[in-house]
XYZ file of C-alpha atoms in Angstrom:
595
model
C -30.332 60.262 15.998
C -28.607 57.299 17.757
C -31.300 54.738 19.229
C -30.016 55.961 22.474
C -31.319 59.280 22.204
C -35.551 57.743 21.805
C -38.232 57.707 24.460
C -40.920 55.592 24.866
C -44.668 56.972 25.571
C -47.930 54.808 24.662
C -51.321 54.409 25.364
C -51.426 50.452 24.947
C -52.793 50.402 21.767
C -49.473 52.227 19.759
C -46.600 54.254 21.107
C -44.077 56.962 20.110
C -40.321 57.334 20.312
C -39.464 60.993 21.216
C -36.029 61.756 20.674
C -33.633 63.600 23.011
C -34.129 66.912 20.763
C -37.874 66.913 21.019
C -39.455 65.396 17.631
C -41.298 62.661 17.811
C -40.171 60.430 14.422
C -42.340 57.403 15.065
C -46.163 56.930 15.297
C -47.868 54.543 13.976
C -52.189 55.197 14.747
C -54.275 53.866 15.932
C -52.270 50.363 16.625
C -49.145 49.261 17.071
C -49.289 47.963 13.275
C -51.103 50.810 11.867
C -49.276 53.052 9.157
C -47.085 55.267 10.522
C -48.219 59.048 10.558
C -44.680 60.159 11.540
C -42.097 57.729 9.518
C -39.201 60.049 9.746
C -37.086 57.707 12.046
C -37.061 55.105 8.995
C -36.494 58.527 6.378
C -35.957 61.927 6.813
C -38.281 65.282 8.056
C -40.200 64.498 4.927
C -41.550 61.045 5.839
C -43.097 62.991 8.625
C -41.968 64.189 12.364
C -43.393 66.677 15.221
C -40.839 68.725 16.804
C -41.014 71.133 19.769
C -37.988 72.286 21.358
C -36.192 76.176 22.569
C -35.332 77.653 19.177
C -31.851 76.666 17.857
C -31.159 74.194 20.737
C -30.428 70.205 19.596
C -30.399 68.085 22.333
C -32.455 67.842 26.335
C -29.702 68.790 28.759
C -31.375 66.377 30.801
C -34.610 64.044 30.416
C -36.479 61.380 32.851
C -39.409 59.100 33.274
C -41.745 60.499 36.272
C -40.991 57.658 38.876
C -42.872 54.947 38.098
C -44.916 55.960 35.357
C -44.731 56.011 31.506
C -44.578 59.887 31.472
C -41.491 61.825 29.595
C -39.802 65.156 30.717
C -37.515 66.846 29.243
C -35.658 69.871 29.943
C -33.559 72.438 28.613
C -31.405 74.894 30.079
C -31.167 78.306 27.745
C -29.221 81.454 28.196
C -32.803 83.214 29.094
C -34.468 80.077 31.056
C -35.162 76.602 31.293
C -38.139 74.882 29.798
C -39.497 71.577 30.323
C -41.729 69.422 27.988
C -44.136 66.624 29.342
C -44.445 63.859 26.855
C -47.230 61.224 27.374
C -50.238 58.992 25.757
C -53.199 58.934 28.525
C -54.516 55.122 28.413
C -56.847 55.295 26.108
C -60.927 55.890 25.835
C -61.666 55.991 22.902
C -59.200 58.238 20.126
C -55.904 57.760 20.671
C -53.697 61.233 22.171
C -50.749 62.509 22.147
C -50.340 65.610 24.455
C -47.279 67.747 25.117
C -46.889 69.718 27.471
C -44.631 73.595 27.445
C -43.667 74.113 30.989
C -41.794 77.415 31.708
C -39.356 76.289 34.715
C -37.578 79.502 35.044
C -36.852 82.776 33.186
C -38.679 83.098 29.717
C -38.253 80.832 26.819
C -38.635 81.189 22.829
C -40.036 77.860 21.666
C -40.557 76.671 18.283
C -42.620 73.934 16.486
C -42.856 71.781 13.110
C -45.770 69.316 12.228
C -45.450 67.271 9.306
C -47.981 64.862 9.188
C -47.560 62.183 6.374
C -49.701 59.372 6.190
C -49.111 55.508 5.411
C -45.386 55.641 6.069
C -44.420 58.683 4.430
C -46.045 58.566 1.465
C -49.385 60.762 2.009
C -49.217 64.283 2.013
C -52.809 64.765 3.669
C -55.269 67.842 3.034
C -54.822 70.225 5.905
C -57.272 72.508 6.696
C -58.125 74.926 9.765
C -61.084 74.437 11.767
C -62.472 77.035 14.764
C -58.539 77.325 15.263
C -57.831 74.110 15.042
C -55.341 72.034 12.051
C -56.644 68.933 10.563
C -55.336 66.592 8.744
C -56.718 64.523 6.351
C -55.593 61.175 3.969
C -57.525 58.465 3.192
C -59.428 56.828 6.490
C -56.849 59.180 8.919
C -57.317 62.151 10.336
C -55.596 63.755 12.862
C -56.510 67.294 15.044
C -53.692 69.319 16.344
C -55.564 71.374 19.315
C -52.395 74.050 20.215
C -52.246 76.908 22.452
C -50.929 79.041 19.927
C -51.269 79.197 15.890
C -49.376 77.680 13.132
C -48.405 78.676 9.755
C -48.189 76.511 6.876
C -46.048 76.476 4.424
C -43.457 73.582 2.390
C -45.983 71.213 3.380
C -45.513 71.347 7.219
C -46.681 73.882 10.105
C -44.592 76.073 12.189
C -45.196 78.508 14.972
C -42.617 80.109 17.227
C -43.543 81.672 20.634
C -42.657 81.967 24.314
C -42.970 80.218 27.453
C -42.668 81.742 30.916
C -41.279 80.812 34.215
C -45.046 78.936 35.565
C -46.640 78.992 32.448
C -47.981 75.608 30.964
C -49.212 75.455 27.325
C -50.596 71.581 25.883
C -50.833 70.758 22.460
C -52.662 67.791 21.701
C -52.387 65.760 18.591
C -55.904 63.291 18.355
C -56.267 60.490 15.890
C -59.874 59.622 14.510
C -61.285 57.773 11.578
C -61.629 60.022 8.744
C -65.147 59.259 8.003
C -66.271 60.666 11.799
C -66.674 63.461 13.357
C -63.921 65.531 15.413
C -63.249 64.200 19.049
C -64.032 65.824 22.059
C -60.983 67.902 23.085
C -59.654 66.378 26.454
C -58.477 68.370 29.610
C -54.479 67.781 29.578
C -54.314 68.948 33.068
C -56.726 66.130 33.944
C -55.114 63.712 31.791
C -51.848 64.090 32.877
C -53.096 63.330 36.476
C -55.129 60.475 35.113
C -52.303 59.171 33.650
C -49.563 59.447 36.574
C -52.662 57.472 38.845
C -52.671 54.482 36.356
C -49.134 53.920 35.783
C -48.404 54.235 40.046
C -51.305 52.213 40.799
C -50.103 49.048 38.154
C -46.472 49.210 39.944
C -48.005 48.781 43.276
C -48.805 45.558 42.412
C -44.898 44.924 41.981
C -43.466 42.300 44.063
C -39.720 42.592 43.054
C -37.885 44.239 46.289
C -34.353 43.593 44.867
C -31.035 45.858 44.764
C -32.068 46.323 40.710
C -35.553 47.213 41.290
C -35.512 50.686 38.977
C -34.254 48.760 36.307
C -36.639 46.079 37.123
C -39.153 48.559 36.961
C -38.542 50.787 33.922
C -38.685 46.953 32.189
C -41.790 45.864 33.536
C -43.247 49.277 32.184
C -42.038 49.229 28.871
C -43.501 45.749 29.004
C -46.504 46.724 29.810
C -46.444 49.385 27.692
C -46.036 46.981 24.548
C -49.223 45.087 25.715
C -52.186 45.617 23.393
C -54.975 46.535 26.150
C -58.096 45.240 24.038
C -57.225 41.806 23.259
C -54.621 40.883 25.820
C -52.026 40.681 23.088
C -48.249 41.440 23.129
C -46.439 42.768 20.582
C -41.670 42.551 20.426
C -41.615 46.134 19.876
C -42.961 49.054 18.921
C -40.850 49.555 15.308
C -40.220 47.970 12.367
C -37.125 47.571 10.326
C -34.540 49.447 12.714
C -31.641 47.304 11.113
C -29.660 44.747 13.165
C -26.653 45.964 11.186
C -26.659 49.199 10.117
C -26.649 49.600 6.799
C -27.439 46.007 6.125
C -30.566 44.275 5.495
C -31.483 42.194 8.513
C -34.468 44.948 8.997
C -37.842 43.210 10.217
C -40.710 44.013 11.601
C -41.275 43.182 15.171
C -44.876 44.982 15.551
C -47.013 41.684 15.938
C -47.388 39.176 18.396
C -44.715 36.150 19.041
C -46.040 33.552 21.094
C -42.721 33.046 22.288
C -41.783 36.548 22.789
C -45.768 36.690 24.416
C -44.674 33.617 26.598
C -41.531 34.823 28.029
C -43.236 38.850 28.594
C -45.873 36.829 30.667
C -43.052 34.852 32.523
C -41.297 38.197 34.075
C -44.691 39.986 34.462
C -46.136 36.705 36.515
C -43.030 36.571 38.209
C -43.338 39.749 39.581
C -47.117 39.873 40.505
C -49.167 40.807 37.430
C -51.537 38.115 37.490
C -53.960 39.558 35.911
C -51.934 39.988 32.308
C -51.805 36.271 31.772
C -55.438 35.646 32.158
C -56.478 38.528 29.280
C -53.316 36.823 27.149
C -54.794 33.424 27.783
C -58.200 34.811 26.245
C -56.147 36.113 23.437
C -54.255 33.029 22.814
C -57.462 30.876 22.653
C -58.884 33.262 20.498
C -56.126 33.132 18.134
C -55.140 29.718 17.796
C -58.319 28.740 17.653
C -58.812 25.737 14.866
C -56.274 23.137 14.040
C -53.633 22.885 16.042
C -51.677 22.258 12.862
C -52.164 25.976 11.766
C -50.760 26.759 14.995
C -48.388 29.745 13.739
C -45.501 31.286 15.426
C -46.606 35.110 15.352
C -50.514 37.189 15.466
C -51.338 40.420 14.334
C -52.341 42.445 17.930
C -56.264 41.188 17.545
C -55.033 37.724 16.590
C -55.189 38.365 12.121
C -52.821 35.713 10.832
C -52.291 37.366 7.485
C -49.310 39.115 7.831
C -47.916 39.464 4.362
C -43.974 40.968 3.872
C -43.506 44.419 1.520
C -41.098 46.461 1.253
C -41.376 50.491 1.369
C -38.944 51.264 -1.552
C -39.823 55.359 -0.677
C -38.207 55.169 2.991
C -34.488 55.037 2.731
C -34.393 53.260 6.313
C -32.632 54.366 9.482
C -28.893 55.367 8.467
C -29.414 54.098 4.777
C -30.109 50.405 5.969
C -32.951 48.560 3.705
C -34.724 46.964 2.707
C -37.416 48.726 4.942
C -40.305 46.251 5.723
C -43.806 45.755 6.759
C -45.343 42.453 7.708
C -43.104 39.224 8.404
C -42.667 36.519 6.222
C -41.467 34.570 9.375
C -44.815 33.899 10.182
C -45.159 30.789 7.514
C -42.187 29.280 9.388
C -42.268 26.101 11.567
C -40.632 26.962 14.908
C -41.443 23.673 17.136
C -39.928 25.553 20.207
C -43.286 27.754 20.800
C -45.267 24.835 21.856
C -42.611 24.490 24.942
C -43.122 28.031 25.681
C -46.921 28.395 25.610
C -47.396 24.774 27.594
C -44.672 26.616 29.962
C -46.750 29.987 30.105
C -49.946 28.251 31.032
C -48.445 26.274 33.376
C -46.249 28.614 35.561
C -49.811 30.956 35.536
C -51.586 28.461 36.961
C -49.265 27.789 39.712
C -49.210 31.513 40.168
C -52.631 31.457 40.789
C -54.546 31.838 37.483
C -58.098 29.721 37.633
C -58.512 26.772 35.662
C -60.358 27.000 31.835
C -61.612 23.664 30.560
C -61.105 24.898 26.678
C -57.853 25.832 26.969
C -56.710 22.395 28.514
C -58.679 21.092 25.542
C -56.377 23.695 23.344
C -53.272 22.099 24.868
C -53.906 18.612 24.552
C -54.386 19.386 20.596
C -51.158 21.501 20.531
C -49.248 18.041 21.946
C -50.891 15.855 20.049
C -49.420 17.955 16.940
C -45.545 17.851 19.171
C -46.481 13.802 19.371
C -46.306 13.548 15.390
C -43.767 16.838 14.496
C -41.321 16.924 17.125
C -38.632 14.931 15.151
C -39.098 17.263 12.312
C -36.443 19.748 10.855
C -37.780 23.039 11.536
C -36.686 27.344 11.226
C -36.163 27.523 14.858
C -35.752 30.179 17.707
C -33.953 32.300 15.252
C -36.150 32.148 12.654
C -33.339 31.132 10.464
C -34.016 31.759 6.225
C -31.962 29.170 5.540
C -32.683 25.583 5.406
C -34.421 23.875 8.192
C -32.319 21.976 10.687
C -32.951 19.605 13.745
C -31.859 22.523 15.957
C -30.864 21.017 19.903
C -33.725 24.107 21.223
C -36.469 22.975 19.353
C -35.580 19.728 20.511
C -35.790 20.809 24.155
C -38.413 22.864 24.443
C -40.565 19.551 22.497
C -39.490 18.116 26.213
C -40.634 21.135 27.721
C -43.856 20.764 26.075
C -44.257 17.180 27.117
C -42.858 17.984 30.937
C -45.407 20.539 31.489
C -48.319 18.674 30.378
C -47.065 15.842 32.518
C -46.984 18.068 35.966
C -50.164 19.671 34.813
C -51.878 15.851 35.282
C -49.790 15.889 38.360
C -50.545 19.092 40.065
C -53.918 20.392 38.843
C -55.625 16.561 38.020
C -56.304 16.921 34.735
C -56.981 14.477 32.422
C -54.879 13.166 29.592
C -52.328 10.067 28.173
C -49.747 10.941 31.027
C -47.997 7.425 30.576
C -47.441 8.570 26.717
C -46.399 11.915 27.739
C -43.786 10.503 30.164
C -42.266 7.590 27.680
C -42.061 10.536 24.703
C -40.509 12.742 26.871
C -38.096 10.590 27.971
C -37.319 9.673 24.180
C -36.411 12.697 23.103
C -34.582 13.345 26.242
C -32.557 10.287 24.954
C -32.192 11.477 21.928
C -31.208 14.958 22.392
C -28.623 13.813 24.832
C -27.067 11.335 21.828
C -27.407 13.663 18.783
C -27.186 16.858 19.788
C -24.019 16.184 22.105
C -20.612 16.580 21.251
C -18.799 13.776 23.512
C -15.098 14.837 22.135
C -15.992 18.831 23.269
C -18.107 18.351 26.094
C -20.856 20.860 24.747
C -24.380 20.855 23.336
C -24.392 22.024 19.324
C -27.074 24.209 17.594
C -28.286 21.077 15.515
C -27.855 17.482 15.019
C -23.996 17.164 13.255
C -23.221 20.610 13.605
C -19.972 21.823 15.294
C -21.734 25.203 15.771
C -22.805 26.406 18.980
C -26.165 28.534 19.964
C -26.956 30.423 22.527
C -29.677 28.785 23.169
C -28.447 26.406 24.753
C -28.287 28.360 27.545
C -31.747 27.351 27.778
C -31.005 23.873 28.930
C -31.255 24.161 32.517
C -33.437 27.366 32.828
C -35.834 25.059 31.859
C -35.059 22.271 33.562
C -33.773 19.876 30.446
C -31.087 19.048 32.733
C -29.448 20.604 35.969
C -27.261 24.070 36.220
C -24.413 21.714 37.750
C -24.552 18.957 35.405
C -21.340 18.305 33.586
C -22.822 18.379 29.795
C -24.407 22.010 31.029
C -21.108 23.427 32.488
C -19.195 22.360 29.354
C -21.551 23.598 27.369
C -21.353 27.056 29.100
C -17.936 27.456 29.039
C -17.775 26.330 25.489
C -20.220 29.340 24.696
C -18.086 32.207 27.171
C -15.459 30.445 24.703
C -16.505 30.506 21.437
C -19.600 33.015 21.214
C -18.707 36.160 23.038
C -17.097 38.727 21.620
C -16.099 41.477 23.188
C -17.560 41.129 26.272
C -21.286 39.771 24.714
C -22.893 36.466 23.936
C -23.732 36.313 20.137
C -26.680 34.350 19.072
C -24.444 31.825 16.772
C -21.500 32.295 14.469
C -22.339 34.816 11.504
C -19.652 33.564 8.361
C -19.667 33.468 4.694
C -19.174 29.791 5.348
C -21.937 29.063 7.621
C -25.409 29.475 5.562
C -27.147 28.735 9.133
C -29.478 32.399 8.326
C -28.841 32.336 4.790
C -28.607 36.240 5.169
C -25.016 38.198 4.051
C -23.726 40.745 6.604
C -23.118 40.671 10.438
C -25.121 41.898 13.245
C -24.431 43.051 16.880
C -24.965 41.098 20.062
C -28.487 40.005 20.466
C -28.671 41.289 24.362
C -31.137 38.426 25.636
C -28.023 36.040 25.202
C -25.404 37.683 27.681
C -28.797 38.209 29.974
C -28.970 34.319 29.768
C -25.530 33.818 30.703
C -26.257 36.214 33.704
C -28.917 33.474 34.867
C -27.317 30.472 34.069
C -24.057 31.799 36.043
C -26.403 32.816 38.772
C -27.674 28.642 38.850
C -24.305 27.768 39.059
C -23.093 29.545 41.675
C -20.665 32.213 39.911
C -22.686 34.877 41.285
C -19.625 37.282 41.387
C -19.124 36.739 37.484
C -22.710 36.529 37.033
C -23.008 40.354 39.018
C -20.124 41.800 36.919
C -21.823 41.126 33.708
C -25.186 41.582 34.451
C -24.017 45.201 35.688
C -22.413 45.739 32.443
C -25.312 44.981 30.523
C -27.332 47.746 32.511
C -24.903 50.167 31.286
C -26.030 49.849 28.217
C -29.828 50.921 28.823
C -29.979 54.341 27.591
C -30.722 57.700 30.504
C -34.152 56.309 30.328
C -33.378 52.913 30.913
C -34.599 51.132 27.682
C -32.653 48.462 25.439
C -32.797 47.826 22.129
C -32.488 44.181 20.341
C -28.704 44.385 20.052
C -26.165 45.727 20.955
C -22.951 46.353 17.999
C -19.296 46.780 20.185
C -17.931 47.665 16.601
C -20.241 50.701 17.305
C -20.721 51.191 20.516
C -24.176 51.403 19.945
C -27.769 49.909 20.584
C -29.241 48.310 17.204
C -32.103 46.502 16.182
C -35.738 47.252 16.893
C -36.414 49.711 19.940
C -37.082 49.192 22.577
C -37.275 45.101 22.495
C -38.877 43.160 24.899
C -36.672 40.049 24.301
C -34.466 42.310 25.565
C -35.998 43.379 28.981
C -37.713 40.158 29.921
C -34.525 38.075 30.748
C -32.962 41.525 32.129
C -36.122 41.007 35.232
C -35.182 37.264 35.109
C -31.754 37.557 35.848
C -32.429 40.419 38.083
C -34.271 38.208 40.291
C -32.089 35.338 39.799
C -29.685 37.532 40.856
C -31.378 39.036 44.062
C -32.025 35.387 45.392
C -35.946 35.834 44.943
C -38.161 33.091 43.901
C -35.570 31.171 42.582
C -34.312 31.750 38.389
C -36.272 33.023 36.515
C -40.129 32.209 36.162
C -39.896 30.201 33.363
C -38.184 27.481 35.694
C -40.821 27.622 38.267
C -43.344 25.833 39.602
């Protein structure tokens, strides 16, 4: 199916996509970056997939999140009756669930089901056995328990079972993860779940502060942020999937299951921004935690409980979504030098604490280390926001957000009286204000370039004044804006940089659609400068292409008319609550230009 046609449900700790015909092709247990126990989305019904559905009917006539919760229903109408199925992961306890529930809504419904569970990305057929009714699963250290109202027959490797649902009946299935050395789980009560569930999810969006014209959109993204926050350690993870291509059929196909700092930074931004406090602190705990050591070994990405080893493989048995490999696992990205994360996590800290998060002594002490390491590397070549695989380059962002670094530390002394070399903060931020301003100019065009001597532009640069490197109004910023609507949209969409066989910048072949944080950018940045008109027109464009349950992938490919890249993204729905606000006239642009 289309990326359009996936769901979201999660516990915190992993998630699902459910697609619009009722089969759940992606699980990965019990984390985020476990192995997959349902791999079909990246493959085919062999790689694993749970389906329930009317028999002989495709696609949900219709499909929503309850309001304001993480919850799935789906319906179908049939010639005999409608049925609904309820979708969700309760937060968790201990074992991570999956429950579905069969709702008859009218008339009386035949309904049919196939398991196929396949552990470690589609590779492991497990042993399956029957227990006092109940199917387990077994490979390895998994095991799964299908608890189901009604029984299944095996057969080809899978489990089917066809019955009926009528008008006011309910029948749960619940599919349990455990270790495979323990004992089975506890069942749960769905009923009691369910309720649980719809509580925790209505009680976390009380704490909303957005009252904007956008505020279901606003919403939906805060949940799905939330939902991509891993709930024991504080950490946040880019998405939920791995190696949903960029360009399909190509091989820019990476694995977004870990945790950016950057991405991290800018998730924390638009949930502080909106009122959840209370995020940043267990992040903060997480970040000291992880970066713990030498600020030199400071890397740009985390596993979810802060591992750094993160080694890159490739999964020659999947043939990837819509024949696109390689498919991957791990991130070799994570040995790069991206100087632009030490701007975002000073910024992070900072905007929490003038949002209200209490003071830590250690991780001041962590942030004076991290710019004593910007002091000595910020004039280095580096990978950049982009994580380019070509060669490293003096890109303008990396640049700014140095400055950024250096800025924030400076109003920290200012605001909060903490200690440091302020004086040598000030005169080094100034320099590479200088210097940023002289190389990585173009006088003749009137724009700002990716890098030092290149022509190229970056969307990026957009950046600029959202963080305060210079002023929405200033000349240099308006040229460079109109440069970009210029020379980087296509189609109606702000590409990241130019993509040619003569520009090595990514030293990757093939294209790729428009990475949708960029146009979101633009929506801000015309916002700052007044063009709110302009800045309305696009940004309601961009919601258009959420799918009927409001979630965005990376990218979005014109050529296609379709969402690509990893599903759903937060770099995606983080700058769509910035420019919402920006937008709405609400504490200012976004909150990464606060305080």
């Amino acid at each position: 199916m289309r990326l359009e046609d996936y769901a979201l449900i999660g516990d915190m700790q992993s998630a699902a996509l459910v697609g619009r015909d009722g089969s759940i092709d992606w699980l990965c247990l019990p984390r985020f970056d476990s192995p997959a126990c349902f791999a079909s989305l990246l493959g085919n019904e062999r790689n694993g997939h749970w389906w329930l559905g009317p028999t002989g009917r495709k696609h949900a006539d219709r499909r929503r999140y309850r309001p304001d919760t993480l919850i799935l229903e789906s319906e179908w109408d049939t010639p005999t009756g409608t049925v609904r199925i309820i979708d969700f992961m309760p937060p968790r306890d201990r074992n991570p669930d999956v429950v579905r529930i069969v709702e008859g809504v009218s008339g009386t419904v035949e309904i049919s089901t196939v398991l196929r569970v396949r552990f470690d990305y589609g590779r492991i057929v497990p042993w399956v056995r029957r227990t006092n009714g109940h199917l387990q699963a077994i490979g390895g250290p998994d095991s799964v328990w299908l608890h189901a109202p009604v029984p299944l027959k095996g057969g080809d490797y899978a489990h089917r079972a066809t019955f009926t649902v009528k008008e006011g009946e309910r029948l749960p299935f619940v599919f349990t993860w455990h270790p495979s050395h323990e004992e089975m789980p506890p069942a749960i009560d769905c009923e009691e779940q369910l309720a649980e569930t719809e509580a925790y999810w209505r009680d976390w969006m009380t704490r909303c502060s957005y009252r904007g014209p956008y505020r279901e959109a606003v919403n939906r993204s805060l949940i799905t942020l939330k939902a991509l926050t891993y709930a024991p350690t504080g950490g946040i993870v880019a998405a939920p999937t791995t190696s949903l291509p960029e360009d399909l059929g190509g091989v820019r196909n990476w694995d977004y299951r870990f945790c950016w700092l950057r991405d991290a930074t800018l998730t924390l931004d638009a949930l502080i921004s909106n009122g959840y406090l209370e995020e940043a602190a267990d992040w903060r705990s997480w970040l000291l935690r992880a970066i713990a050591g030498r600020p030199q070994d400071l890397q740009i990405m985390y596993g979810v409980a802060g591992e750094r080893r993160l080694p890159e493989l490739r999964l020659d048995w999947l043939d990837g979504y819509e024949d696109s490999r390689p498919v991957r696992i791990g991130n070799e990205a994570v040995r790069q030098l991206q100087l632009d994360v030490y701007g975002e996590v000073m910024n992070c800290l900072f905007v929490s604490r003038t949002r209200g998060l209490p003071p830590d002594d250690r991780a001041w002490t962590i942030q004076r280390q991290l710019l004593g390491y910007v002091e000595e590397h910020w004039d280095e070549p580096d990978e950049g926001l982009w994580e380019v695989r070509g060669p490293r380059r003096h890109f303008v962002h990396s640049k700014v957000m140095c400055w950024a670094a250096l800025d924030r530390a400076v109003k920290y002394v200012e605001r909060f009286g903490r200690t440091g070399p302020v004086e040598k903060w000030r005169t080094l931020r100034d320099v590479i204000h200088k210097e940023i301003c002289e190389k990585g100019y173009d006088c003749a065009r009137n724009t700002f370039t990716q890098s030092y001597g290149s022509s190229e532009l970056d969307a990026a640069l957009l950046m600029i004044p959202m963080v305060g490197f210079l002023p929405a109004d200033d000349p240099r910023v308006v040229g460079t804006v109109a440069a970009i609507e210029k020379e980087l949209m296509s189609d109606g969409f702000v590409l990241r940089y130019p993509i040619a066989e003569d520009n090595d910048v990514d030293g990757l072949p093939g294209g790729e659609g428009a990475f949708l944080a960029c146009s979101f950018w633009l929506v801000e940045v015309m916002a700052m400068q007044g063009r709110k008109e302009e800045a309305t027109e696009l940004f309601e464009r961009l919601l258009k292409l959420r799918n009927d349950v409001g979630l965005l992938a990376e990218e979005y490919d014109p050529r296609y008319g379709r969402l690509v890249g990893n599903f759903p993204q937060a770099f995606s729905h983080v700058p769509l609550v910035h420019a919402a606000r920006a937008l709405s006239s609400l504490d200012g642009p976004a909150g990464v230009t606060t305080g």
